Tab-separated table of C-alpha atoms in Angstrom:
chain	number	residue	atom	x	y	z
A	1	UNK	CA	134.566	77.233	124.609
A	2	UNK	CA	138.139	77.429	123.321
A	3	UNK	CA	137.474	74.555	120.948
A	4	UNK	CA	134.401	76.262	119.539
A	5	UNK	CA	136.426	79.435	119.075
A	6	UNK	CA	139.056	77.581	117.061
A	7	UNK	CA	136.443	75.897	114.902
A	8	UNK	CA	134.746	79.188	114.197
A	9	UNK	CA	137.981	80.858	113.200
A	10	UNK	CA	138.894	77.983	110.926
A	11	UNK	CA	135.497	78.130	109.253
A	12	UNK	CA	136.068	81.774	108.367
A	13	UNK	CA	139.401	81.278	106.598
A	14	UNK	CA	137.543	81.165	103.282
A	15	UNK	CA	136.645	84.777	102.581
A	16	UNK	CA	133.074	85.268	101.465
A	17	UNK	CA	131.707	88.201	99.500
A	18	UNK	CA	129.097	90.063	101.534
A	19	UNK	CA	126.987	92.962	100.295
A	20	UNK	CA	125.928	95.543	102.875
A	21	UNK	CA	122.779	97.400	101.823
A	22	UNK	CA	121.853	100.488	103.816
A	23	UNK	CA	118.404	102.040	104.184
A	24	UNK	CA	118.938	104.642	106.910
A	25	UNK	CA	117.355	104.188	110.334
A	26	UNK	CA	118.652	105.007	113.795
A	27	UNK	CA	121.898	103.134	113.216
A	28	UNK	CA	122.848	105.710	110.569
A	29	UNK	CA	121.419	108.767	112.347
A	30	UNK	CA	122.943	111.890	113.854
A	31	UNK	CA	121.380	114.627	115.930
A	32	UNK	CA	120.637	117.505	113.578
A	33	UNK	CA	119.495	119.814	116.365
A	34	UNK	CA	115.887	118.993	115.593
A	35	UNK	CA	116.133	115.330	116.482
A	36	UNK	CA	117.769	112.264	114.970
A	37	UNK	CA	117.996	111.971	111.197
A	38	UNK	CA	119.704	109.266	109.085
A	39	UNK	CA	122.820	110.730	107.471
A	40	UNK	CA	125.602	108.121	107.666
A	41	UNK	CA	126.408	106.038	104.605
A	42	UNK	CA	127.722	102.485	104.467
A	43	UNK	CA	131.407	103.428	104.513
A	44	UNK	CA	130.907	105.509	107.635
A	45	UNK	CA	129.138	102.625	109.365
A	46	UNK	CA	131.945	100.223	108.491
A	47	UNK	CA	134.526	102.528	110.048
A	48	UNK	CA	133.139	101.429	113.423
A	49	UNK	CA	133.589	97.682	112.728
A	50	UNK	CA	137.052	97.400	111.093
A	51	UNK	CA	137.590	93.833	112.301
A	52	UNK	CA	134.949	92.413	109.939
A	53	UNK	CA	137.288	93.015	107.006
A	54	UNK	CA	139.357	90.119	108.342
A	55	UNK	CA	136.546	87.609	107.804
A	56	UNK	CA	134.943	88.626	104.510
A	57	UNK	CA	135.176	90.842	101.462
A	58	UNK	CA	132.659	93.608	102.076
A	59	UNK	CA	130.870	95.599	99.404
A	60	UNK	CA	128.320	98.332	99.988
A	61	UNK	CA	125.206	99.797	98.412
A	62	UNK	CA	122.950	102.612	99.595
A	63	UNK	CA	119.363	101.727	98.649
A	64	UNK	CA	117.653	104.578	100.518
A	65	UNK	CA	118.276	106.815	103.505
A	66	UNK	CA	115.065	107.144	105.503
A	67	UNK	CA	113.610	107.001	108.974
A	68	UNK	CA	111.989	103.558	108.925
A	69	UNK	CA	108.628	105.016	109.947
A	70	UNK	CA	108.576	106.235	106.333
A	71	UNK	CA	109.005	102.728	104.928
A	72	UNK	CA	106.337	101.809	102.350
A	73	UNK	CA	105.498	98.671	100.352
A	74	UNK	CA	106.997	100.390	97.305
A	75	UNK	CA	110.289	100.963	99.124
A	76	UNK	CA	110.280	97.394	100.453
A	77	UNK	CA	109.939	96.212	96.859
A	78	UNK	CA	112.875	98.448	95.904
A	79	UNK	CA	114.954	96.811	98.628
A	80	UNK	CA	113.969	93.327	97.471
A	81	UNK	CA	114.863	94.239	93.883
A	82	UNK	CA	118.318	95.393	94.985
A	83	UNK	CA	118.946	91.997	96.573
A	84	UNK	CA	117.564	90.158	93.548
A	85	UNK	CA	119.719	92.145	91.110
A	86	UNK	CA	122.840	91.222	93.057
A	87	UNK	CA	121.920	87.728	94.188
A	88	UNK	CA	124.439	85.867	92.028
A	89	UNK	CA	127.344	88.176	92.871
A	90	UNK	CA	127.541	87.651	96.640
A	91	UNK	CA	127.572	84.906	99.238
A	92	UNK	CA	125.430	86.781	101.745
A	93	UNK	CA	123.663	90.052	102.419
A	94	UNK	CA	123.323	92.420	105.373
A	95	UNK	CA	120.634	95.105	105.448
A	96	UNK	CA	120.810	97.951	107.954
A	97	UNK	CA	117.283	99.122	108.674
A	98	UNK	CA	115.381	101.232	111.172
A	99	UNK	CA	113.868	99.166	113.964
A	100	UNK	CA	110.274	100.433	113.778
A	101	UNK	CA	109.399	98.641	110.530
A	102	UNK	CA	112.219	96.104	110.312
A	103	UNK	CA	109.925	93.170	111.128
A	104	UNK	CA	107.602	94.122	108.260
A	105	UNK	CA	110.471	94.316	105.755
A	106	UNK	CA	112.024	91.038	106.947
A	107	UNK	CA	108.678	89.269	106.612
A	108	UNK	CA	107.941	90.796	103.204
A	109	UNK	CA	111.287	89.781	101.729
A	110	UNK	CA	110.719	86.257	103.065
A	111	UNK	CA	107.822	85.933	100.610
A	112	UNK	CA	109.254	87.922	97.709
A	113	UNK	CA	112.710	86.287	97.616
A	114	UNK	CA	112.155	82.548	97.437
A	115	UNK	CA	114.476	79.565	97.489
A	116	UNK	CA	117.274	81.585	99.038
A	117	UNK	CA	120.402	79.483	99.189
A	118	UNK	CA	122.355	82.037	101.212
A	119	UNK	CA	121.756	84.279	104.238
A	120	UNK	CA	120.097	87.683	104.183
A	121	UNK	CA	120.424	89.419	107.546
A	122	UNK	CA	118.585	92.500	108.809
A	123	UNK	CA	120.004	94.542	111.657
A	124	UNK	CA	119.778	98.000	113.176
A	125	UNK	CA	120.136	99.632	116.555
A	126	UNK	CA	118.398	101.529	119.313
A	127	UNK	CA	121.152	104.171	119.414
A	128	UNK	CA	123.087	105.746	116.523
A	129	UNK	CA	126.400	104.100	115.739
A	130	UNK	CA	128.281	107.239	116.752
A	131	UNK	CA	126.587	107.495	120.178
A	132	UNK	CA	128.365	106.594	123.410
A	133	UNK	CA	127.420	103.123	124.614
A	134	UNK	CA	125.671	102.322	121.348
A	135	UNK	CA	124.383	98.855	120.505
A	136	UNK	CA	124.966	99.500	116.800
A	137	UNK	CA	128.569	98.309	116.670
A	138	UNK	CA	127.817	94.894	118.156
A	139	UNK	CA	124.659	94.458	116.079
A	140	UNK	CA	126.370	95.319	112.795
A	141	UNK	CA	129.369	93.124	113.553
A	142	UNK	CA	127.123	90.217	114.592
A	143	UNK	CA	125.043	90.550	111.440
A	144	UNK	CA	128.091	90.444	109.195
A	145	UNK	CA	129.443	87.393	111.014
A	146	UNK	CA	126.079	85.658	110.650
A	147	UNK	CA	125.927	86.530	106.951
A	148	UNK	CA	129.160	84.553	106.527
A	149	UNK	CA	127.491	81.371	107.808
A	150	UNK	CA	126.479	78.426	105.619
A	151	UNK	CA	122.800	79.057	106.207
A	152	UNK	CA	119.907	80.099	104.012
A	153	UNK	CA	116.942	82.381	104.497
A	154	UNK	CA	116.099	85.760	105.977
A	155	UNK	CA	116.933	86.716	109.556
A	156	UNK	CA	116.967	89.576	112.026
A	157	UNK	CA	120.126	89.768	114.122
A	158	UNK	CA	119.795	91.981	117.175
A	159	UNK	CA	121.309	92.052	120.662
A	160	UNK	CA	123.233	88.825	120.162
A	161	UNK	CA	120.436	86.640	118.813
A	162	UNK	CA	119.407	85.553	115.318
A	163	UNK	CA	115.659	85.426	114.648
A	164	UNK	CA	113.967	83.957	111.615
A	165	UNK	CA	112.537	86.826	109.564
A	166	UNK	CA	108.909	85.746	109.701
A	167	UNK	CA	108.898	85.630	113.522
A	168	UNK	CA	110.724	88.839	114.453
A	169	UNK	CA	108.791	91.441	116.420
A	170	UNK	CA	109.881	94.676	118.028
A	171	UNK	CA	108.642	94.583	121.618
A	172	UNK	CA	110.577	97.429	123.306
A	173	UNK	CA	111.072	101.056	122.382
A	174	UNK	CA	114.327	101.847	124.199
A	175	UNK	CA	116.073	98.727	125.496
A	176	UNK	CA	118.774	96.978	123.502
A	177	UNK	CA	116.872	93.656	123.609
A	178	UNK	CA	114.190	95.256	121.469
A	179	UNK	CA	113.391	92.257	119.263
A	180	UNK	CA	111.800	88.961	120.202
A	181	UNK	CA	111.311	85.758	118.268
A	182	UNK	CA	107.577	85.164	118.642
A	183	UNK	CA	106.179	81.621	118.512
A	184	UNK	CA	109.458	80.183	117.255
A	185	UNK	CA	112.812	79.619	118.995
A	186	UNK	CA	115.795	81.844	118.377
A	187	UNK	CA	117.946	80.434	115.584
A	188	UNK	CA	121.279	81.137	117.228
A	189	UNK	CA	123.160	83.226	119.746
A	190	UNK	CA	126.080	85.347	118.611
A	191	UNK	CA	128.944	86.574	120.756
A	192	UNK	CA	131.652	88.219	118.712
A	193	UNK	CA	132.908	85.434	116.394
A	194	UNK	CA	131.211	82.558	118.213
A	195	UNK	CA	127.837	81.454	116.836
A	196	UNK	CA	125.932	78.722	118.611
A	197	UNK	CA	122.824	77.297	116.960
A	198	UNK	CA	119.718	76.052	118.698
A	199	UNK	CA	118.311	72.647	117.754
A	200	UNK	CA	115.859	74.392	115.411
A	201	UNK	CA	118.595	76.574	113.968
A	202	UNK	CA	120.770	73.634	112.999
A	203	UNK	CA	118.126	72.325	110.597
A	204	UNK	CA	118.076	75.615	108.690
A	205	UNK	CA	121.783	75.354	107.881
A	206	UNK	CA	120.881	72.661	105.380
A	207	UNK	CA	120.327	73.777	101.798
A	208	UNK	CA	117.135	71.726	101.472
A	209	UNK	CA	115.555	74.028	104.049
A	210	UNK	CA	115.530	76.822	101.476
A	211	UNK	CA	112.127	78.261	100.638
A	212	UNK	CA	110.410	76.187	97.978
A	213	UNK	CA	106.943	77.449	97.105
A	214	UNK	CA	107.003	76.785	93.376
A	215	UNK	CA	108.618	73.342	93.381
A	216	UNK	CA	111.924	74.695	92.130
A	217	UNK	CA	115.122	74.986	94.126
A	218	UNK	CA	116.337	77.832	91.942
A	219	UNK	CA	116.202	81.331	93.375
A	220	UNK	CA	112.974	83.090	92.386
A	221	UNK	CA	112.105	86.753	92.904
A	222	UNK	CA	108.398	87.623	92.971
A	223	UNK	CA	108.628	91.277	93.865
A	224	UNK	CA	105.064	92.507	94.059
A	225	UNK	CA	102.914	93.673	96.944
A	226	UNK	CA	99.279	94.725	96.900
A	227	UNK	CA	98.752	97.769	99.099
A	228	UNK	CA	94.955	97.341	99.292
A	229	UNK	CA	95.184	95.713	102.734
A	230	UNK	CA	93.731	97.252	105.891
A	231	UNK	CA	94.813	96.128	109.368
A	232	UNK	CA	91.979	96.304	111.903
A	233	UNK	CA	92.102	95.820	115.656
A	234	UNK	CA	88.973	94.594	117.401
A	235	UNK	CA	87.821	96.692	120.350
A	236	UNK	CA	84.700	96.703	122.531
A	237	UNK	CA	81.863	98.414	120.683
A	238	UNK	CA	83.476	98.353	117.227
A	239	UNK	CA	81.165	99.918	114.647
A	240	UNK	CA	80.050	97.568	111.896
A	241	UNK	CA	80.179	100.367	109.321
A	242	UNK	CA	83.952	100.011	109.145
A	243	UNK	CA	83.453	96.697	107.349
A	244	UNK	CA	81.301	98.383	104.692
A	245	UNK	CA	84.152	100.820	104.154
A	246	UNK	CA	86.636	97.957	103.820
A	247	UNK	CA	84.390	96.126	101.337
A	248	UNK	CA	84.263	99.213	99.098
A	249	UNK	CA	87.914	100.201	99.332
A	250	UNK	CA	90.194	97.220	100.072
A	251	UNK	CA	90.945	93.767	98.683
A	252	UNK	CA	92.019	92.385	102.038
A	253	UNK	CA	91.870	92.940	105.774
A	254	UNK	CA	93.923	91.512	108.633
A	255	UNK	CA	91.837	91.511	111.817
A	256	UNK	CA	93.467	91.387	115.228
A	257	UNK	CA	90.814	89.463	117.117
A	258	UNK	CA	90.327	89.083	120.836
A	259	UNK	CA	92.169	86.173	122.436
A	260	UNK	CA	92.057	82.868	120.627
A	261	UNK	CA	90.059	84.245	117.689
A	262	UNK	CA	87.034	85.979	119.160
A	263	UNK	CA	84.976	88.684	117.484
A	264	UNK	CA	81.757	90.219	118.869
A	265	UNK	CA	78.559	88.444	117.852
A	266	UNK	CA	75.893	90.128	120.013
A	267	UNK	CA	76.083	93.701	118.702
A	268	UNK	CA	76.508	95.361	115.301
A	269	UNK	CA	76.243	91.881	113.704
A	270	UNK	CA	79.987	91.612	113.051
A	271	UNK	CA	79.935	87.957	111.832
A	272	UNK	CA	77.401	88.918	109.156
A	273	UNK	CA	79.580	91.839	108.105
A	274	UNK	CA	82.559	89.513	107.783
A	275	UNK	CA	80.516	87.054	105.718
A	276	UNK	CA	79.522	89.885	103.402
A	277	UNK	CA	83.177	90.737	102.971
A	278	UNK	CA	84.158	87.195	101.991
A	279	UNK	CA	81.144	86.901	99.661
A	280	UNK	CA	82.280	90.115	97.970
A	281	UNK	CA	85.698	88.560	97.341
A	282	UNK	CA	87.568	90.389	100.078
A	283	UNK	CA	90.294	88.337	101.732
A	284	UNK	CA	89.589	88.339	105.486
A	285	UNK	CA	92.454	87.106	107.634
A	286	UNK	CA	92.125	86.590	111.389
A	287	UNK	CA	95.017	86.830	113.835
A	288	UNK	CA	95.089	87.773	117.517
A	289	UNK	CA	96.002	90.745	119.678
A	290	UNK	CA	97.906	88.326	121.920
A	291	UNK	CA	101.600	87.973	121.141
A	292	UNK	CA	101.888	84.248	121.803
A	293	UNK	CA	100.172	80.957	120.843
A	294	UNK	CA	97.957	82.186	118.008
A	295	UNK	CA	94.280	81.481	117.309
A	296	UNK	CA	92.026	78.456	117.212
A	297	UNK	CA	88.663	79.091	115.556
A	298	UNK	CA	87.311	75.738	116.722
A	299	UNK	CA	87.121	76.677	120.412
A	300	UNK	CA	84.128	79.039	120.501
A	301	UNK	CA	80.879	79.065	118.564
A	302	UNK	CA	81.624	82.397	116.914
A	303	UNK	CA	84.997	81.060	115.768
A	304	UNK	CA	83.426	77.989	114.199
A	305	UNK	CA	80.971	80.258	112.403
A	306	UNK	CA	83.825	82.318	111.006
A	307	UNK	CA	85.706	79.213	109.879
A	308	UNK	CA	82.694	78.172	107.774
A	309	UNK	CA	82.644	81.568	106.066
A	310	UNK	CA	85.997	81.214	104.328
A	311	UNK	CA	87.928	83.279	106.859
A	312	UNK	CA	91.723	82.939	106.571
A	313	UNK	CA	93.260	81.434	109.709
A	314	UNK	CA	96.631	83.060	110.470
A	315	UNK	CA	97.324	80.510	113.235
A	316	UNK	CA	100.332	81.730	115.253
A	317	UNK	CA	101.850	84.035	112.635
A	318	UNK	CA	102.959	87.436	113.827
A	319	UNK	CA	100.840	90.412	112.874
A	320	UNK	CA	103.679	91.776	110.730
A	321	UNK	CA	104.028	88.512	108.810
A	322	UNK	CA	100.239	88.224	108.405
A	323	UNK	CA	100.000	91.680	106.829
A	324	UNK	CA	102.953	91.263	104.473
A	325	UNK	CA	102.004	87.715	103.487
A	326	UNK	CA	98.508	88.903	102.558
A	327	UNK	CA	99.933	91.825	100.578
A	328	UNK	CA	102.113	89.385	98.635
A	329	UNK	CA	99.304	86.844	98.129
A	330	UNK	CA	96.887	89.467	96.785
A	331	UNK	CA	99.529	90.609	94.295
A	332	UNK	CA	100.285	87.051	93.199
A	333	UNK	CA	96.866	85.351	93.126
A	334	UNK	CA	93.483	86.428	91.756
A	335	UNK	CA	91.385	83.595	93.151
A	336	UNK	CA	90.346	83.949	96.789
A	337	UNK	CA	90.719	80.181	97.275
A	338	UNK	CA	94.351	80.361	96.150
A	339	UNK	CA	94.949	83.300	98.470
A	340	UNK	CA	93.442	81.413	101.418
A	341	UNK	CA	95.424	78.255	100.597
A	342	UNK	CA	98.704	80.169	100.461
A	343	UNK	CA	97.997	82.150	103.618
A	344	UNK	CA	97.184	79.011	105.610
A	345	UNK	CA	100.146	76.987	104.365
A	346	UNK	CA	103.261	77.292	106.567
A	347	UNK	CA	105.929	79.003	104.518
A	348	UNK	CA	109.531	79.123	105.682
A	349	UNK	CA	108.503	78.475	109.254
A	350	UNK	CA	106.082	81.423	109.457
A	351	UNK	CA	103.598	79.321	111.447
A	352	UNK	CA	103.826	76.158	113.499
A	353	UNK	CA	100.363	74.713	112.726
């Protein structure tokens, strides 16, 4: 362990320029008497982690100051634009963000900011940074350390682990280990200034692992999201009329199916409703209500029927990544075949099959 510590310290002798972008969230909140409200700016947050100034040159920018339940696609695009505008000026980025929608923002930026050759790290906390026993100080410090690494891509750093942005999911409402890497290993563990990569994480430290959708290794910002996407959870007795509503009002739908990809086929004629959606040019993406292992439409008869109808198979993508990827695809592509092809292609590790 001592040897690793020395190596890590030596690696940080070259000071990198890191931009801290703040958006509000619990980490920046104080009790106003009517509940928590984000009030702290970047400089106030950094007062709690003075040691990070020894490892990098820190710069700050306030992008917004909101409770993350108020995050919208428009505000996510604003955040992505702030990173894009400053991409060439810094060696890495840290974004403080409320935990409730952090996974959505991390996934969205993974599609909008392509060919990243440097790290962009989301973090936040379950308690305000000024609270006794807070997790905010460790999370912010860990995120800044990780942003100094020679790694590329978008990550969530929380409770001592680094998670790839397209696989982060909030699974707990109060505990400090609130985030889980779903269907993909953690990238690394972080303990103060010691960062240990997993076998999967080591491969992402290579520049050639940068996102490369358009065949160019140059950084590309495609900052558009289509908000005409409706998430829909299957439940026993679901009324088929909801699909008529979707057909008339939305360009896409992400359906959380039962289990491995099941939808009802013996009442309300749901498969026919889904076929009508795809025939009308609506992008219909299928994921699962189960957290792990994803879907396989080949297992059951109803799944095979859906597969023949042009349904988009989200495989083992998280729900958050499925929604944001479809929003980005609908903004970028007009042809439903192009949308389906993009959604089903693994992109920066967002699915394993």
